[in-house]
Coordinates of C-alpha atoms and ligand atoms in Angstrom, one line a residue:
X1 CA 20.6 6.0 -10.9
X2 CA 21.3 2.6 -11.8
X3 CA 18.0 -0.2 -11.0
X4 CA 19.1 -2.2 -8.4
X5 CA 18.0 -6.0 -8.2
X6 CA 17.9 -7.1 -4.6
X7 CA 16.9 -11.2 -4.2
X8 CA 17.3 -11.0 -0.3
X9 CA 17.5 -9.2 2.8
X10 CA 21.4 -8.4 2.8
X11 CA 20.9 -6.7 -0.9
X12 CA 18.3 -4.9 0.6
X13 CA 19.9 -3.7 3.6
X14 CA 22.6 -2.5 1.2
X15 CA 21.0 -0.9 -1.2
X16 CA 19.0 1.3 1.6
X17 CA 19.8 4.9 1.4
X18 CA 18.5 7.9 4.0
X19 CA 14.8 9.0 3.5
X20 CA 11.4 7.6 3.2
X21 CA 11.1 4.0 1.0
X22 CA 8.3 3.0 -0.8
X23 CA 7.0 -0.6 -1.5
X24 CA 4.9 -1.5 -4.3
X25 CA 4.4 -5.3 -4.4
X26 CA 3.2 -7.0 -7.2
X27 CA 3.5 -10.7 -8.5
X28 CA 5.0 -9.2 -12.3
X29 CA 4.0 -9.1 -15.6
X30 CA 3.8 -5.3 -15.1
X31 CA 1.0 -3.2 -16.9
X32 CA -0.1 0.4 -16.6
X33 CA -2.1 -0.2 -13.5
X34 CA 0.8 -1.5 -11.8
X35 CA 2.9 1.4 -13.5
X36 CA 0.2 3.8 -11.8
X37 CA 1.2 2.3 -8.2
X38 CA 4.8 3.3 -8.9
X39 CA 4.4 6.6 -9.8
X40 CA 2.3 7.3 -6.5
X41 CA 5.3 5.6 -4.8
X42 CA 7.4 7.8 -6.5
X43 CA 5.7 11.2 -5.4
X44 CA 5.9 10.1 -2.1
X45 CA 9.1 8.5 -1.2
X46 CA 13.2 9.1 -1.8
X47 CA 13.5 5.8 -2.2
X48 CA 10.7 2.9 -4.8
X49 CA 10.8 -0.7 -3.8
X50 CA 9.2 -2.8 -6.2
X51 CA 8.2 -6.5 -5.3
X52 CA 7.9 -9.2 -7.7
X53 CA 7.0 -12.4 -6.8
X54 CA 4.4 -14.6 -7.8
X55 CA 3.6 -15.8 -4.2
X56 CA 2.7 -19.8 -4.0
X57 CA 0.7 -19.2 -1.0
X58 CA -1.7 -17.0 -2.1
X59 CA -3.0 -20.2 -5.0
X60 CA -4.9 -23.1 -4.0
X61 CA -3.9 -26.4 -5.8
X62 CA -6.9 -25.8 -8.6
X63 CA -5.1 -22.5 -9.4
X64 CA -3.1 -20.6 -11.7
X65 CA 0.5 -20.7 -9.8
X66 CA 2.8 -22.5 -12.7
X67 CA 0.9 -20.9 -15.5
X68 CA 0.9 -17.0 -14.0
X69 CA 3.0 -14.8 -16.5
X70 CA 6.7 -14.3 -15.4
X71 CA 7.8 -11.5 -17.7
X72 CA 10.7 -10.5 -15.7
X73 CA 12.9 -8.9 -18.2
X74 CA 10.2 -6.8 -18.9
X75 CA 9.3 -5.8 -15.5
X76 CA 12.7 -4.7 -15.4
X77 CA 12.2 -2.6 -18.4
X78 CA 9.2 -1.1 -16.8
X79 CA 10.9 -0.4 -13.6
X80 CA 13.8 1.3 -15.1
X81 CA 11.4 3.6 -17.3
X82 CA 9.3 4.5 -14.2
X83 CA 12.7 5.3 -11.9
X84 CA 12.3 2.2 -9.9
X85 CA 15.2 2.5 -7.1
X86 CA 15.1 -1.3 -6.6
X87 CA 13.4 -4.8 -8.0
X88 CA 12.9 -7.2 -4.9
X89 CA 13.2 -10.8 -6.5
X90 CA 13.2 -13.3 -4.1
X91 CA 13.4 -17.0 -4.6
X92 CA 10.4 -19.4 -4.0
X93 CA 12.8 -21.7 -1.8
X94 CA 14.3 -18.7 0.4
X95 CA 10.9 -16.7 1.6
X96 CA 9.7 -20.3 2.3
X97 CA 12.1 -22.7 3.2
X98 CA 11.4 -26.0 4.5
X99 CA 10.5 -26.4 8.2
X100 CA 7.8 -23.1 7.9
X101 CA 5.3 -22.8 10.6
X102 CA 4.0 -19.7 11.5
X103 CA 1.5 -17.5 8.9
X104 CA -0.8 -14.8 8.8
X105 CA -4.7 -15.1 9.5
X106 CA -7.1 -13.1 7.7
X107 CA -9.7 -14.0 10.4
X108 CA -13.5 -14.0 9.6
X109 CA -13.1 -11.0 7.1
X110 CA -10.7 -13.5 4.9
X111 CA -13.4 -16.4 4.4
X112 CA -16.0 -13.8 3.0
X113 CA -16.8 -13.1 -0.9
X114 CA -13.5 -13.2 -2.8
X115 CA -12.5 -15.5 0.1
X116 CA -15.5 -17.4 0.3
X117 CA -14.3 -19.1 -3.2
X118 CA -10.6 -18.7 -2.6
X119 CA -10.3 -20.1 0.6
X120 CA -6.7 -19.4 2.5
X121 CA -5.9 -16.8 -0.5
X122 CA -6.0 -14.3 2.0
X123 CA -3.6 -15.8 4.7
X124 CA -1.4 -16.3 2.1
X125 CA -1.8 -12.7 0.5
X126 CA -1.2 -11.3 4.2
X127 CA 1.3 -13.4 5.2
X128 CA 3.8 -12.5 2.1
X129 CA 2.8 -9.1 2.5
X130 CA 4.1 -9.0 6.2
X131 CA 7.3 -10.8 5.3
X132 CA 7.9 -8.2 2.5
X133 CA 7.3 -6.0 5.0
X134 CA 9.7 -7.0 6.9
X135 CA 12.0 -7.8 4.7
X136 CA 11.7 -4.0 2.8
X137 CA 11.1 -2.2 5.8
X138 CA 9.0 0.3 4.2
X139 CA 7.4 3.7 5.3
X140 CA 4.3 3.6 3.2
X141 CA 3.2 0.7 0.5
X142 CA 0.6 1.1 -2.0
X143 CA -1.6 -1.3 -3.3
X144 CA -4.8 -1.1 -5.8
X145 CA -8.1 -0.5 -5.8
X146 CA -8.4 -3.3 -8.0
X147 CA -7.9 -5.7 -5.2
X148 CA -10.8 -4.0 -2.6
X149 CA -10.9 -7.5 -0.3
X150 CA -6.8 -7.2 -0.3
X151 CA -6.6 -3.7 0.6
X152 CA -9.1 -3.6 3.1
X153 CA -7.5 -6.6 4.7
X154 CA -4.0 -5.1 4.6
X155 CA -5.3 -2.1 6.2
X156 CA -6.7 -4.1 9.0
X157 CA -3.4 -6.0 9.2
X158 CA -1.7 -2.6 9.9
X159 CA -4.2 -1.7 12.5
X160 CA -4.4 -5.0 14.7
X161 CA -1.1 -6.2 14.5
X162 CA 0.3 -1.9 14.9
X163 CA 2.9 -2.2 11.9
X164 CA 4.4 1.2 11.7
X165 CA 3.7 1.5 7.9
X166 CA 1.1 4.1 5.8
X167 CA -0.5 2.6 3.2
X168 CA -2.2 3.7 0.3
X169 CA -4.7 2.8 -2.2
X170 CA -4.9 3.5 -6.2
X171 CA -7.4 3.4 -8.4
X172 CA -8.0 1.1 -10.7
X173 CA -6.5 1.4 -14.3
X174 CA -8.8 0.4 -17.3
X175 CA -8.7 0.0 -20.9
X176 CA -10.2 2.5 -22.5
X177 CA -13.3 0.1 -23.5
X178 CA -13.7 -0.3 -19.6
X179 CA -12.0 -3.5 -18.9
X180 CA -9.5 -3.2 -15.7
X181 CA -6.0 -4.1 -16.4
X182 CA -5.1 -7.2 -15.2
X183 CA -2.1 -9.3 -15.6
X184 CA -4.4 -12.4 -16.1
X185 CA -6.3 -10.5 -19.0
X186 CA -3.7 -11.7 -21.6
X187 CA -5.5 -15.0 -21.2
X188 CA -8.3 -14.6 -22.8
X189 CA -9.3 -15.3 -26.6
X190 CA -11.0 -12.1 -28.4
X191 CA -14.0 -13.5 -27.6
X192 CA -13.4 -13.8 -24.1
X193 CA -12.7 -10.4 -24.0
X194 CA -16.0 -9.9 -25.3
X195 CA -17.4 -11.2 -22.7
X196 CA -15.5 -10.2 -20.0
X197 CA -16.7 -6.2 -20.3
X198 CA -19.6 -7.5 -19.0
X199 CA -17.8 -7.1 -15.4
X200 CA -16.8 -3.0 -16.0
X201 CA -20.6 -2.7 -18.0
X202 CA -22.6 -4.7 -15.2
X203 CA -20.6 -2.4 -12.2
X204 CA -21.5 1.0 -14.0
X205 CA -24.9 0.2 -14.5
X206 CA -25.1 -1.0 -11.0
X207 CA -23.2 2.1 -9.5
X208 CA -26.0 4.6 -11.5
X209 CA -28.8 3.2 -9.6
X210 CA -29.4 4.7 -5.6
X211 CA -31.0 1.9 -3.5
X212 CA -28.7 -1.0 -2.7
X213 CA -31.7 -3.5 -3.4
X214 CA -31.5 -1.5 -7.1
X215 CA -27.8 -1.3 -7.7
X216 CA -27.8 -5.7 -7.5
X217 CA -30.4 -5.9 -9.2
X218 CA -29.5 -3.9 -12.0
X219 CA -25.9 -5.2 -12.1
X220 CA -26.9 -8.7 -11.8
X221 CA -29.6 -8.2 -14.7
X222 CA -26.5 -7.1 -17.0
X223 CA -24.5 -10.4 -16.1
X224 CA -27.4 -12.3 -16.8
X225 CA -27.7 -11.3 -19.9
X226 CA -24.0 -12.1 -20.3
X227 CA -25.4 -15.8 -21.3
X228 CA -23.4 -18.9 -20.2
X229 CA -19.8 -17.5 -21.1
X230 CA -19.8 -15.8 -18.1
X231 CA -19.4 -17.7 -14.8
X232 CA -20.3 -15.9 -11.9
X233 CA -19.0 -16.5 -8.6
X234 CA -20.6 -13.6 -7.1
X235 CA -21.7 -9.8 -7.3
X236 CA -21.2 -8.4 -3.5
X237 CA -22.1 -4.4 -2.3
X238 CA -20.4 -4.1 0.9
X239 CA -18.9 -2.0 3.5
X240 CA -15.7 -1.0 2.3
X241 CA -14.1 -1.5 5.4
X242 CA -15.8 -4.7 6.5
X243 CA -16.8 -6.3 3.4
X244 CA -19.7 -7.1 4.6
X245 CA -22.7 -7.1 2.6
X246 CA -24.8 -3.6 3.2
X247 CA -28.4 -3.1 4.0
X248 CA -31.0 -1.4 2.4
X249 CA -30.6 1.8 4.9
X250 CA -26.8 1.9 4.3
X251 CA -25.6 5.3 3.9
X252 CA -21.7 6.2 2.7
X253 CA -19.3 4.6 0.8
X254 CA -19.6 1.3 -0.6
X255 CA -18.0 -1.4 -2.9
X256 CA -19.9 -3.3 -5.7
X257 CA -17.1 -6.4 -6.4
X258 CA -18.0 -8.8 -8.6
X259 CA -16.0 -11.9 -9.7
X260 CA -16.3 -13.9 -12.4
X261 CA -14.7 -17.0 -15.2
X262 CA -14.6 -16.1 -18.9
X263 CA -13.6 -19.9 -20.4
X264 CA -10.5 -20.5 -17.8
X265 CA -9.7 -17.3 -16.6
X266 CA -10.8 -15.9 -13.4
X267 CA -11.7 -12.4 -13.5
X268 CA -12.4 -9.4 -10.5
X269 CA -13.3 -6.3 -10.1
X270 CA -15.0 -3.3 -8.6
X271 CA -16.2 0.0 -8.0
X272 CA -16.7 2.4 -5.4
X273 CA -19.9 4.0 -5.0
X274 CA -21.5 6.8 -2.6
X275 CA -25.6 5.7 -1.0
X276 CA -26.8 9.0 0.0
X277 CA -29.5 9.3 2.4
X278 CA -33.3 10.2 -0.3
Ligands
AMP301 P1 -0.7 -8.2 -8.8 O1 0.6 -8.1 -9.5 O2 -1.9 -8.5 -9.7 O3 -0.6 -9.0 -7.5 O4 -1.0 -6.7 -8.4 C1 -0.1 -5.9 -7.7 C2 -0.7 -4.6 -7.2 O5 -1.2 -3.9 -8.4 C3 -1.9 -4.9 -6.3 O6 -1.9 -3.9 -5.3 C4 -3.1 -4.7 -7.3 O7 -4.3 -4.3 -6.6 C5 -2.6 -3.6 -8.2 N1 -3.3 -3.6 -9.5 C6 -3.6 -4.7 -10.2 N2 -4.3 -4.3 -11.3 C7 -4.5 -3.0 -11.2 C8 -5.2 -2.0 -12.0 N3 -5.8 -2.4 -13.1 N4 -5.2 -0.7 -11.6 C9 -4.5 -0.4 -10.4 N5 -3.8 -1.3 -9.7 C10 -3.8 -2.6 -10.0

């Protein structure tokens, strides 16, 4: 079947066929983590969507928005080899045209950690995310692991505002040294790279202790020793769900997030742990 491009809701509506669609949305510059999403799509669905666009809204001013890679040929390439049914490619100028008023709000759960030093990112992650919505008209969507914050704030979406769509998570994809993929990693210098396993290395040495108190502690000791390279904006273990830090009597599943700069590239990621009751 022949990759269809769609840039707006007619080529959509057209290119629609019977049974279940998919959405994947992504802002490009494809890698295997994003290929990962896809082929979960696939399983599931008749029909893939896949979404890129690099989504203005979701950047503050200080941001990377001009400078994020746009590799579209190559996400086309990508697409085709993983049986993408159709590329969604919208214009800057037609999801937002001039005279916009209404948005998204991520509410309290959008202005803590990642959003604490990204503020509005959320609202502008949600709000695209409902327009592709709407626009695709998906069953299910899947979206990473990777993003924990985003996820857990799309799934709320689904909840409170009852949009009839299933979502799904995927893990995250690393290299095999233990860095997560990331379309931002092409940034950095070999010796930012260097630097930057310090995220994967400080989360796995947190996630083998059992206490909460010991899991920061331990992870925080292994950014430390990271030296000035390494910016931290913050190591967080919260409720999955909430995103809100947990307590020392916490019991279930948990996130350790931790975000980061390595020279000018901002870096995030996490892992999911289990604190058992001892
Ligand atoms: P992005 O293009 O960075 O906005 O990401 C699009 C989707 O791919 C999001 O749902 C991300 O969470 C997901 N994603 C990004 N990096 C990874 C990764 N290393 N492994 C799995 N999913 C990822």
């Amino acid at each position: 079947m022949e990759l269809i491009v769609a840039r707006n809701r007619e080529d959509l509506v057209k290119a629609r066929r019977g049974g279940d669609v998919a959405l994947v949305p992504t802002m490009g510059a494809l890698h295997e983590g994003h290929r990962s999403l896809i082929r979960q799509a696939r399983v599931r669905a008749d029909q893939v969507v896949v979404s890129v666009f690099v989504n203005p809204l979701q950047f503050s001013p200080n941001e990377d928005f001009s400078r994020y890679p746009r590799t579209f040929d190559a996400d086309l390439d990508v697409c085709r080899a993983e049986g993408v049914d159709v590329v969604f490619h919208p214009a800057v100028e037609d999801m937002y045209p001039p005279g916009r008023q209404v948005s998204v709000s991520a509410g309290e759960m959008g202005n803590i950690v990642e959003g604490a030093f990204r503020p509005g990112h959320f609202d502008g992650v949600l709000t695209v995310v409902l327009k592709l919505f709407n626009l695709v008209r998906p069953d299910l969507a899947v979206f990473g692991q990777k993003d924990a914050q985003q996820l857990a704030l799309i799934r709320r979406m689904v909840a409170d505002l009852d949009l009839p769509i299933e979502i799904l998570g995927g893990p995250t994809v690393r290299e095999p040294d233990g860095l997560a993929l990331s379309s931002r990693n092409r940034y950095l210098s070999e010796s930012d790279r260097r630097v930057a396993l310090t995220l994967s290395r400080a989360l796995r040495a947190g996630a083998a202790q059992f206490d909460p108190s010991q899991i920061r502690a331990t992870a925080q000791d292994v950014l430390d020793a990271a030296g000035p390279e390494l910016d931290l904006d913050y190591l967080a273990l919260v409720d999955p769900a909430t995103f809100r830090e947990v307590g020392e009597s916490y019991e279930g599943t948990a996130v350790l997030a931790v975000a980061a700069r390595v020279g000018d590239t901002r870096l995030i990621d996490n892992v999911t742990l289990t604190l058992n009751p001892h």
